[in-house]
mmCIF file of C-alpha atoms in Angstrom:
data_model
loop_
_atom_site.group_PDB
_atom_site.id
_atom_site.type_symbol
_atom_site.label_atom_id
_atom_site.label_comp_id
_atom_site.label_asym_id
_atom_site.label_seq_id
_atom_site.Cartn_x
_atom_site.Cartn_y
_atom_site.Cartn_z
ATOM 1 C CA MET M 1 0.021 -0.392 0.119
ATOM 2 C CA SER M 2 1.366 3.707 -0.784
ATOM 3 C CA ASN M 3 0.229 7.015 -1.005
ATOM 4 C CA THR M 4 1.031 10.392 -2.444
ATOM 5 C CA ASP M 5 3.603 10.875 -1.225
ATOM 6 C CA GLY M 6 4.900 7.503 -1.747
ATOM 7 C CA ILE M 7 5.249 5.820 1.690
ATOM 8 C CA VAL M 8 5.495 2.669 1.084
ATOM 9 C CA GLU M 9 3.819 0.511 3.895
ATOM 10 C CA ASP M 10 3.254 -3.849 4.135
ATOM 11 C CA VAL M 11 0.807 -4.674 5.329
ATOM 12 C CA ILE M 12 -1.728 -7.700 6.039
ATOM 13 C CA VAL M 13 -4.541 -8.251 3.249
ATOM 14 C CA HIS M 14 -7.314 -11.388 4.077
ATOM 15 C CA GLY M 15 -8.459 -13.397 1.375
ATOM 16 C CA ILE M 16 -11.976 -14.967 2.030
ATOM 17 C CA ALA M 17 -12.842 -17.402 -0.671
ATOM 18 C CA SER M 18 -15.843 -20.576 -0.829
ATOM 19 C CA VAL M 19 -18.375 -18.555 0.881
ATOM 20 C CA PHE M 20 -21.276 -21.688 0.884
ATOM 21 C CA CYS M 21 -24.679 -22.149 2.543
ATOM 22 C CA PRO M 22 -26.559 -24.896 2.039
ATOM 23 C CA PRO M 23 -29.766 -24.044 -0.291
ATOM 24 C CA GLU M 24 -32.457 -25.515 2.049
ATOM 25 C CA TYR M 25 -31.349 -23.372 5.037
ATOM 26 C CA ARG M 26 -30.633 -19.826 2.411
ATOM 27 C CA ARG M 27 -32.491 -17.065 2.878
ATOM 28 C CA ARG M 28 -33.037 -17.308 6.985
ATOM 29 C CA GLY M 29 -30.153 -14.653 7.781
ATOM 30 C CA TYR M 30 -27.691 -17.349 8.158
ATOM 31 C CA ALA M 31 -25.045 -16.329 5.885
ATOM 32 C CA ALA M 32 -25.295 -12.136 6.660
ATOM 33 C CA ARG M 33 -24.961 -13.457 10.438
ATOM 34 C CA HIS M 34 -21.559 -15.405 9.054
ATOM 35 C CA MET M 35 -20.612 -12.434 6.950
ATOM 36 C CA THR M 36 -21.188 -9.400 9.611
ATOM 37 C CA GLU M 37 -19.274 -11.575 12.275
ATOM 38 C CA LEU M 38 -16.131 -12.262 9.876
ATOM 39 C CA VAL M 39 -16.431 -8.484 9.699
ATOM 40 C CA LYS M 40 -15.212 -7.986 13.194
ATOM 41 C CA ALA M 41 -13.237 -11.018 13.266
ATOM 42 C CA LEU M 42 -10.820 -9.689 10.329
ATOM 43 C CA ARG M 43 -10.148 -6.290 11.944
ATOM 44 C CA THR M 44 -7.838 -7.711 14.282
ATOM 45 C CA TRP M 45 -6.552 -11.480 13.035
ATOM 46 C CA GLN M 46 -3.125 -11.959 12.756
ATOM 47 C CA SER M 47 -2.296 -8.204 13.502
ATOM 48 C CA ASP M 48 0.844 -8.944 15.782
ATOM 49 C CA GLN M 49 2.590 -9.383 11.991
ATOM 50 C CA GLY M 50 1.269 -6.176 11.205
ATOM 51 C CA ARG M 51 -1.115 -3.695 9.825
ATOM 52 C CA VAL M 52 -4.356 -5.748 8.795
ATOM 53 C CA ALA M 53 -5.632 -3.021 5.630
ATOM 54 C CA GLY M 54 -8.536 -4.622 4.684
ATOM 55 C CA SER M 55 -10.122 -8.391 3.417
ATOM 56 C CA VAL M 56 -10.810 -8.595 -0.699
ATOM 57 C CA LEU M 57 -12.932 -11.758 -1.995
ATOM 58 C CA TYR M 58 -13.881 -12.823 -4.884
ATOM 59 C CA SER M 59 -17.862 -12.762 -5.793
ATOM 60 C CA ASP M 60 -19.911 -15.740 -8.297
ATOM 61 C CA ILE M 61 -23.275 -13.674 -7.370
ATOM 62 C CA GLY M 62 -23.183 -10.488 -8.582
ATOM 63 C CA LYS M 63 -22.122 -6.943 -6.703
ATOM 64 C CA SER M 64 -23.889 -6.510 -4.386
ATOM 65 C CA PHE M 65 -25.408 -9.023 -1.981
ATOM 66 C CA TYR M 66 -20.839 -8.718 -0.696
ATOM 67 C CA ALA M 67 -21.387 -4.722 -1.243
ATOM 68 C CA LYS M 68 -23.928 -4.473 2.309
ATOM 69 C CA PHE M 69 -21.320 -6.090 4.691
ATOM 70 C CA GLY M 70 -18.498 -3.876 3.404
ATOM 71 C CA TRP M 71 -17.006 -5.406 0.453
ATOM 72 C CA LYS M 72 -17.453 -2.834 -2.229
ATOM 73 C CA PRO M 73 -17.083 -3.946 -5.812
ATOM 74 C CA ASN M 74 -13.764 -2.995 -7.506
ATOM 75 C CA LEU M 75 -14.586 0.025 -10.048
ATOM 76 C CA THR M 76 -13.072 -2.435 -12.558
ATOM 77 C CA ASN M 77 -13.529 -6.179 -12.973
ATOM 78 C CA TRP M 78 -13.250 -7.165 -17.095
ATOM 79 C CA HIS M 79 -10.478 -9.138 -19.129
ATOM 80 C CA VAL M 80 -9.408 -10.097 -22.379
ATOM 81 C CA GLU M 81 -10.447 -13.747 -23.642
ATOM 82 C CA ILE M 82 -9.393 -15.184 -26.827
ATOM 83 C CA ARG M 83 -9.971 -18.449 -28.137
ATOM 84 C CA SER M 84 -7.628 -21.440 -27.713
ATOM 85 C CA LYS M 85 -5.812 -22.286 -31.145
ATOM 86 C CA ASN M 86 -3.894 -24.899 -32.522
ATOM 87 C CA MET M 87 -0.437 -22.839 -33.486
ATOM 88 C CA PRO M 88 3.661 -23.377 -33.452
ATOM 89 C CA ARG M 89 5.514 -21.938 -30.745
ATOM 90 C CA SER M 90 7.371 -18.548 -31.731
ATOM 91 C CA PRO M 91 11.547 -19.017 -31.591
ATOM 92 C CA LEU M 92 11.334 -15.944 -29.435
ATOM 93 C CA THR M 93 9.754 -17.876 -26.729
ATOM 94 C CA GLN M 94 10.678 -20.150 -23.869
ATOM 95 C CA GLY M 95 9.036 -22.146 -22.303
ATOM 96 C CA LEU M 96 8.580 -21.913 -17.886
ATOM 97 C CA ILE M 97 8.793 -24.213 -15.357
ATOM 98 C CA GLU M 98 8.196 -24.156 -11.560
ATOM 99 C CA ASP M 99 11.997 -23.521 -10.546
ATOM 100 C CA ASP M 100 11.556 -20.868 -13.059
ATOM 101 C CA LEU M 101 9.077 -18.951 -11.015
ATOM 102 C CA GLY M 102 10.815 -17.790 -7.910
ATOM 103 C CA GLU M 103 13.258 -15.322 -9.402
ATOM 104 C CA LEU M 104 10.674 -14.265 -11.644
ATOM 105 C CA CYS M 105 8.601 -13.454 -8.658
ATOM 106 C CA ARG M 106 11.504 -11.726 -6.876
ATOM 107 C CA ARG M 107 12.086 -9.375 -9.393
ATOM 108 C CA ASP M 108 8.416 -8.569 -10.070
ATOM 109 C CA GLU M 109 8.247 -7.663 -6.483
ATOM 110 C CA VAL M 110 10.997 -4.872 -6.808
ATOM 111 C CA SER M 111 9.497 -3.520 -10.247
ATOM 112 C CA ILE M 112 6.201 -3.335 -8.309
ATOM 113 C CA ARG M 113 7.414 -1.691 -5.030
ATOM 114 C CA GLU M 114 9.366 1.022 -7.267
ATOM 115 C CA ILE M 115 6.010 1.997 -8.693
ATOM 116 C CA MET M 116 4.398 2.025 -5.573
ATOM 117 C CA ALA M 117 6.759 4.655 -4.297
ATOM 118 C CA ARG M 118 6.637 6.903 -7.053
ATOM 119 C CA ARG M 119 4.796 10.246 -5.686
ATOM 120 C CA THR M 120 0.832 10.262 -7.106
ATOM 121 C CA ASP M 121 -1.772 12.830 -7.375
ATOM 122 C CA GLU M 122 -3.865 11.227 -8.967
ATOM 123 C CA VAL M 123 -4.823 8.815 -6.200
ATOM 124 C CA LYS M 124 -4.662 8.564 -1.942
ATOM 125 C CA THR M 125 -3.923 5.714 -1.952
ATOM 126 C CA LEU M 126 -2.811 2.610 -3.968
ATOM 127 C CA ILE M 127 -2.766 -0.890 -3.282
ATOM 128 C CA THR M 128 -1.727 -4.216 -4.880
ATOM 129 C CA ILE M 129 -2.016 -7.495 -3.597
ATOM 130 C CA LEU M 130 2.098 -8.795 -3.991
ATOM 131 C CA PRO M 131 2.121 -11.853 -7.185
ATOM 132 C CA ASP M 132 4.648 -13.741 -4.829
ATOM 133 C CA LEU M 133 5.606 -17.739 -5.351
ATOM 134 C CA ASP M 134 3.133 -18.371 -2.664
ATOM 135 C CA HIS M 135 0.196 -17.809 -4.567
ATOM 136 C CA MET M 136 1.417 -19.046 -8.204
ATOM 137 C CA LEU M 137 1.741 -22.302 -6.548
ATOM 138 C CA TRP M 138 -1.348 -21.884 -4.884
ATOM 139 C CA HIS M 139 -3.016 -22.219 -8.282
ATOM 140 C CA ILE M 140 -0.642 -24.239 -9.226
ATOM 141 C CA ALA M 141 -1.026 -27.007 -6.737
ATOM 142 C CA LYS M 142 -5.437 -27.246 -7.736
ATOM 143 C CA GLU M 143 -3.996 -27.484 -11.756
ATOM 144 C CA ASN M 144 -1.330 -31.059 -10.919
ATOM 145 C CA PHE M 145 -4.027 -32.028 -8.647
ATOM 146 C CA ALA M 146 -6.879 -31.889 -11.668
ATOM 147 C CA THR M 147 -4.547 -32.854 -15.427
ATOM 148 C CA LYS M 148 -3.283 -35.377 -13.631
ATOM 149 C CA TRP M 149 -6.208 -37.184 -12.480
ATOM 150 C CA LEU M 150 -7.713 -36.166 -16.041
ATOM 151 C CA PHE M 151 -4.911 -37.177 -17.891
ATOM 152 C CA GLY M 152 -2.366 -39.155 -15.885
ATOM 153 C CA LYS M 153 0.183 -36.126 -16.203
ATOM 154 C CA ARG M 154 1.037 -32.691 -15.794
ATOM 155 C CA PRO M 155 2.049 -29.623 -17.489
ATOM 156 C CA ARG M 156 5.382 -29.049 -17.749
ATOM 157 C CA ALA M 157 5.646 -25.442 -18.713
ATOM 158 C CA LYS M 158 3.887 -22.948 -16.535
ATOM 159 C CA GLY M 159 4.495 -20.145 -18.536
ATOM 160 C CA SER M 160 6.283 -18.164 -20.965
ATOM 161 C CA ILE M 161 9.099 -15.358 -21.750
ATOM 162 C CA ALA M 162 10.631 -13.572 -24.322
ATOM 163 C CA GLY M 163 12.768 -10.569 -24.918
ATOM 164 C CA PRO M 164 16.393 -9.814 -23.177
ATOM 165 C CA PRO M 165 16.338 -9.145 -19.529
ATOM 166 C CA GLY M 166 15.468 -5.514 -18.814
ATOM 167 C CA SER M 167 13.086 -5.766 -21.221
ATOM 168 C CA GLN M 168 11.496 -9.285 -20.666
ATOM 169 C CA VAL M 169 7.784 -10.167 -21.530
ATOM 170 C CA TRP M 170 6.534 -13.128 -19.736
ATOM 171 C CA ALA M 171 3.328 -14.696 -18.753
ATOM 172 C CA ILE M 172 2.887 -17.143 -15.319
ATOM 173 C CA TRP M 173 -0.378 -18.992 -15.925
ATOM 174 C CA THR M 174 -2.629 -22.095 -14.911
ATOM 175 C CA HIS M 175 -4.969 -24.609 -16.110
ATOM 176 C CA ARG M 176 -8.331 -25.025 -15.152
ATOM 177 C CA TYR M 177 -11.156 -26.868 -15.872
ATOM 178 C CA TYR M 178 -14.624 -26.077 -14.751
ATOM 179 C CA VAL M 179 -16.059 -29.673 -16.637
ATOM 180 C CA HIS M 180 -14.463 -32.896 -18.177
ATOM 181 C CA PRO M 181 -12.305 -31.977 -21.544
ATOM 182 C CA ASN M 182 -14.265 -34.687 -23.864
ATOM 183 C CA MET M 183 -17.728 -32.253 -23.826
ATOM 184 C CA GLU M 184 -17.524 -30.016 -26.462
ATOM 185 C CA ALA M 185 -18.516 -27.061 -24.565
ATOM 186 C CA SER M 186 -17.221 -26.070 -21.447
ATOM 187 C CA SER M 187 -15.596 -22.667 -20.169
ATOM 188 C CA ASN M 188 -12.313 -24.792 -19.190
ATOM 189 C CA THR M 189 -9.740 -21.861 -19.419
ATOM 190 C CA LEU M 190 -5.834 -21.358 -19.499
ATOM 191 C CA TYR M 191 -5.458 -18.259 -17.179
ATOM 192 C CA ILE M 192 -2.359 -15.929 -16.934
ATOM 193 C CA LEU M 193 -1.769 -15.862 -13.355
ATOM 194 C CA ARG M 194 0.203 -12.274 -13.871
ATOM 195 C CA LEU M 195 1.268 -10.808 -17.201
ATOM 196 C CA VAL M 196 5.245 -8.951 -16.893
ATOM 197 C CA VAL M 197 6.154 -6.426 -19.533
ATOM 198 C CA GLU M 198 9.439 -4.899 -17.720
ATOM 199 C CA GLY M 199 9.187 -1.127 -18.356
ATOM 200 C CA ASP M 200 5.942 -0.565 -17.938
ATOM 201 C CA ASP M 201 5.028 3.003 -16.887
ATOM 202 C CA CYS M 202 1.329 2.896 -17.767
ATOM 203 C CA VAL M 203 0.200 0.277 -15.473
ATOM 204 C CA THR M 204 -1.173 2.002 -12.430
ATOM 205 C CA LYS M 205 -2.924 4.645 -15.118
ATOM 206 C CA PRO M 206 -6.535 5.000 -15.875
ATOM 207 C CA THR M 207 -7.796 3.560 -18.933
ATOM 208 C CA PRO M 208 -8.295 4.478 -21.818
ATOM 209 C CA ILE M 209 -5.135 5.833 -21.741
ATOM 210 C CA GLU M 210 -4.706 8.865 -23.745
ATOM 211 C CA LYS M 211 -1.925 7.869 -26.562
ATOM 212 C CA ASN M 212 0.331 10.965 -25.748
ATOM 213 C CA ASP M 213 0.914 9.534 -22.222
ATOM 214 C CA MET M 214 1.638 5.700 -23.339
ATOM 215 C CA ARG M 215 5.427 4.199 -22.845
ATOM 216 C CA THR M 216 7.273 4.544 -25.788
ATOM 217 C CA LYS M 217 10.455 2.700 -24.256
ATOM 218 C CA GLY M 218 11.442 -0.579 -26.337
ATOM 219 C CA PRO M 219 7.516 -0.505 -27.975
ATOM 220 C CA LEU M 220 8.717 -3.113 -31.402
ATOM 221 C CA ASN M 221 10.136 -5.026 -29.360
ATOM 222 C CA GLN M 222 8.317 -5.858 -26.411
ATOM 223 C CA ALA M 223 5.367 -5.965 -28.706
ATOM 224 C CA GLU M 224 6.749 -8.778 -30.429
ATOM 225 C CA SER M 225 7.414 -10.326 -27.880
ATOM 226 C CA LEU M 226 3.902 -9.777 -26.639
ATOM 227 C CA ILE M 227 2.322 -11.026 -29.287
ATOM 228 C CA ALA M 228 4.377 -14.452 -29.285
ATOM 229 C CA VAL M 229 3.893 -14.762 -25.526
ATOM 230 C CA LEU M 230 0.422 -14.713 -26.044
ATOM 231 C CA GLN M 231 0.533 -17.321 -28.585
ATOM 232 C CA HIS M 232 2.342 -19.890 -26.451
ATOM 233 C CA ALA M 233 -0.705 -19.200 -24.465
ATOM 234 C CA LEU M 234 -3.393 -19.930 -27.170
ATOM 235 C CA ALA M 235 -0.909 -23.042 -28.193
ATOM 236 C CA GLU M 236 -0.760 -24.357 -24.828
ATOM 237 C CA ALA M 237 -4.735 -23.957 -23.759
ATOM 238 C CA ALA M 238 -5.145 -26.008 -27.381
ATOM 239 C CA GLU M 239 -2.741 -28.845 -26.366
ATOM 240 C CA TRP M 240 -4.475 -29.324 -22.760
ATOM 241 C CA LYS M 241 -7.610 -29.350 -24.423
ATOM 242 C CA LEU M 242 -8.808 -25.211 -22.446
ATOM 243 C CA ASN M 243 -11.373 -23.977 -24.315
ATOM 244 C CA HIS M 244 -10.455 -20.558 -23.882
ATOM 245 C CA VAL M 245 -7.088 -17.595 -22.622
ATOM 246 C CA LYS M 246 -8.060 -15.061 -20.196
ATOM 247 C CA LEU M 247 -6.043 -11.768 -19.385
ATOM 248 C CA TRP M 248 -7.295 -9.957 -16.004
ATOM 249 C CA GLU M 249 -6.631 -6.781 -16.905
ATOM 250 C CA PRO M 250 -3.736 -6.323 -18.733
ATOM 251 C CA SER M 251 -2.295 -2.096 -18.171
ATOM 252 C CA PRO M 252 -2.952 0.326 -21.421
ATOM 253 C CA TRP M 253 0.166 -0.461 -23.230
ATOM 254 C CA VAL M 254 -0.321 -4.336 -23.496
ATOM 255 C CA GLN M 255 -4.620 -3.434 -24.302
ATOM 256 C CA ASP M 256 -2.985 -1.159 -26.996
ATOM 257 C CA VAL M 257 -0.445 -3.978 -28.436
ATOM 258 C CA ILE M 258 -3.269 -6.381 -29.051
ATOM 259 C CA LYS M 259 -5.633 -3.893 -30.044
ATOM 260 C CA GLY M 260 -3.056 -3.654 -32.769
ATOM 261 C CA SER M 261 -2.368 -7.151 -33.742
ATOM 262 C CA ASN M 262 -4.207 -10.016 -35.492
ATOM 263 C CA ILE M 263 -5.445 -11.809 -32.142
ATOM 264 C CA ASN M 264 -9.115 -12.211 -32.893
ATOM 265 C CA HIS M 265 -10.178 -11.487 -29.214
ATOM 266 C CA ARG M 266 -13.245 -10.542 -27.020
ATOM 267 C CA ILE M 267 -13.557 -7.912 -24.105
ATOM 268 C CA ILE M 268 -15.952 -9.248 -20.910
ATOM 269 C CA GLU M 269 -17.122 -6.891 -18.596
ATOM 270 C CA ARG M 270 -17.911 -9.276 -15.517
ATOM 271 C CA GLU M 271 -20.657 -8.208 -13.789
ATOM 272 C CA GLU M 272 -22.006 -11.998 -11.626
ATOM 273 C CA ASP M 273 -18.613 -13.936 -11.245
ATOM 274 C CA SER M 274 -15.447 -13.487 -9.973
ATOM 275 C CA ILE M 275 -16.108 -9.494 -9.019
ATOM 276 C CA ALA M 276 -13.187 -8.399 -6.657
ATOM 277 C CA SER M 277 -14.440 -6.676 -3.815
ATOM 278 C CA GLY M 278 -12.927 -5.081 -1.488
ATOM 279 C CA LEU M 279 -13.152 -3.797 2.744
ATOM 280 C CA TRP M 280 -10.552 -1.497 3.569
ATOM 281 C CA TYR M 281 -10.907 -0.943 7.680
ATOM 282 C CA GLY M 282 -9.869 2.692 9.166
ATOM 283 C CA GLU M 283 -8.756 4.019 11.924
ATOM 284 C CA ASN M 284 -10.778 3.886 14.964
ATOM 285 C CA GLY M 285 -13.126 1.593 14.291
ATOM 286 C CA GLY M 286 -13.966 3.143 10.783
ATOM 287 C CA TYR M 287 -13.785 2.038 7.276
ATOM 288 C CA GLU M 288 -11.592 4.125 4.629
ATOM 289 C CA ALA M 289 -12.745 4.882 0.752
ATOM 290 C CA SER M 290 -11.709 1.753 -1.861
ATOM 291 C CA PRO M 291 -7.700 2.435 -3.013
ATOM 292 C CA LYS M 292 -7.251 2.195 -6.395
ATOM 293 C CA TRP M 293 -6.170 -1.301 -6.763
ATOM 294 C CA ILE M 294 -3.608 -2.123 -9.191
ATOM 295 C CA ASN M 295 -2.766 -5.662 -10.974
ATOM 296 C CA ASN M 296 -5.940 -6.765 -10.487
ATOM 297 C CA GLU M 297 -4.978 -9.952 -11.814
ATOM 298 C CA HIS M 298 -6.146 -13.794 -11.464
ATOM 299 C CA TYR M 299 -2.950 -14.704 -9.438
ATOM 300 C CA ALA M 300 -5.187 -12.926 -6.738
ATOM 301 C CA TRP M 301 -7.840 -14.389 -7.061
ATOM 302 C CA CYS M 302 -9.338 -17.228 -4.545
#
């Protein structure tokens, strides 16, 4: 978390998942009571390890229910959806294996901290969930279980990288199965958990971004690297019988490159499912206005 002076503070943000009430017990106030008690309990839980700034959840029942208890939907909840496609992998890319992820996550965190430390007058507070190795491995553990059961093997590639250090582009992904892959119509998806474009300085800017405010560092080479990484993801998805590749809320520069490419894609505004929502604690038992949440990507989903 950082303020307009660029002062960065590590805080605790709890993730809430798997909220469920059996149908026969719904509309009796149980879920409401549960969430009301959770708000109070999480304010101080683990506070001996640092300041508790709030909590996040991802609603699959729209934007209004959890908002009543303090979890306001993020201002944006959208993603890029691309149909998977059998294609050769670009020679520009190299597959990432699990052993590669720790160092990439470390480099990513250094860059994020630098961005968070820049003074900004646009918003009072910035917040992000750090895309650390633990987040990636949680998704990969789910992936390993599902693919071993379905196919008797696990995918080796955990992502793709292209370009020289300092101007690299990489994606870390996960294979997600909602139904058996032999079913014709399914929502099985290769989620890009985290997309990094080194030097992308417009990640904190609003969208759409003005052309004269667009980053210009190495646009051609990095654009080629980005397209190659996305094509690698499409091929990986097709190989593992996943119907789509989904990329949550890429930066304005990434959006611009995708729009200018020959990759057919759709922009999906989520209104009912995976609604990123946050509750933020203030001082003296009150609540704060929602900070600007950057890197609202799938790695933080829980």
